[in-house]
Amino acid sequence: MNGHPITRAEISGYIVNKKSRADRISYIVDDGTGILVCSISVEAETVYMANFTIGDYVTLRGKIKLYHNQREMMINYIVREEDANAESWNRLKTIKLGLTYYQKNS
């Protein structure tokens, strides 16, 4: 962003696919601008005591890295949004960030 690499991010979106392997679970999340593979180790996922499924609206935080020339998020935090207004609220936060920070510094 503006010449600075992005290494950590927070996104909110719908889980559109889920892939399980022996050591990790990958959630494919659509945030409205595209899709992002978000992975978490099986051990860490059990800490959240949740079984996230396709169609869940979630908020994730984590480290962005390149894996096979594709961006991937290594999840540090994941939560299912239970509030029916969560999607609208996240869109408004994104618009506010765009107007107050990103356009100002470009």
C-alpha positions in Angstrom: 0.0 0.0 0.0 1.6 3.2 -1.1 5.0 1.5 -1.5 4.7 -0.4 1.8 4.2 -4.2 1.8 1.1 -5.4 3.5 1.9 -8.2 5.9 -1.1 -8.4 8.2 -4.8 -7.9 7.4 -8.3 -8.2 8.7 -11.1 -9.3 6.3 -14.7 -10.2 6.7 -16.5 -12.3 4.2 -18.4 -15.5 3.4 -16.7 -18.9 3.5 -17.3 -20.3 0.0 -15.2 -23.4 0.2 -13.4 -25.5 2.9 -10.5 -27.9 2.3 -9.2 -30.1 5.1 -5.8 -31.7 5.2 -4.0 -33.7 7.9 -2.2 -30.6 9.4 -4.3 -27.6 8.3 -7.7 -26.4 7.3 -8.1 -23.9 4.5 -11.1 -21.7 4.2 -11.7 -19.9 0.9 -13.3 -16.6 1.8 -15.1 -14.1 -0.5 -15.0 -10.6 0.9 -16.8 -9.0 -2.0 -13.7 -7.9 -3.8 -12.3 -11.3 -4.5 -11.5 -14.6 -2.8 -8.6 -15.3 -0.5 -7.3 -18.7 0.8 -7.1 -18.5 4.6 -5.4 -21.3 6.4 -5.2 -22.4 10.0 -3.5 -25.4 11.7 -5.8 -28.1 12.9 -4.5 -27.6 16.5 -5.2 -23.9 16.4 -8.7 -24.4 14.9 -9.7 -26.6 17.8 -8.9 -23.7 20.2 -11.7 -21.7 18.6 -14.1 -24.7 19.4 -16.1 -23.9 16.2 -16.8 -25.8 13.1 -17.0 -23.2 10.4 -18.9 -24.2 7.4 -19.6 -22.9 3.9 -21.9 -19.9 4.0 -20.7 -18.6 7.4 -20.0 -14.9 7.5 -16.6 -14.6 9.4 -14.0 -12.0 10.4 -10.4 -13.2 10.1 -7.1 -11.6 11.1 -3.7 -12.9 10.1 -0.4 -12.7 8.3 -0.4 -12.4 4.5 2.1 -14.5 2.6 2.8 -15.7 -0.9 2.3 -19.5 -1.4 2.7 -20.8 -5.0 2.6 -17.2 -6.3 -0.8 -16.6 -4.6 -1.7 -14.6 -1.6 -2.7 -16.6 1.4 -3.7 -15.5 5.0 -2.3 -17.5 7.9 -5.1 -17.1 10.4 -4.4 -15.8 13.9 -8.0 -15.0 14.7 -11.3 -16.1 13.3 -14.9 -15.6 14.5 -18.3 -16.3 13.1 -20.3 -13.1 12.9 -23.7 -13.7 14.6 -25.0 -10.1 14.1 -27.3 -9.8 11.1 -25.8 -6.3 10.5 -22.2 -7.4 10.5 -21.8 -7.4 6.7 -23.3 -3.9 6.4 -21.2 -2.6 9.3 -18.0 -4.0 7.8 -18.8 -2.4 4.4 -19.3 1.0 6.1 -16.0 0.6 7.9 -14.3 -0.1 4.6 -15.8 3.0 3.0 -14.8 5.1 5.9 -11.2 3.8 5.7 -11.1 4.5 2.0 -12.3 8.1 2.4 -10.3 9.0 5.5 -7.0 7.2 5.0 -6.4 5.5 1.7 -7.5 8.3 -0.7 -5.9 11.0 1.5 -2.4 9.3 1.3 -2.5 8.3 -2.3 
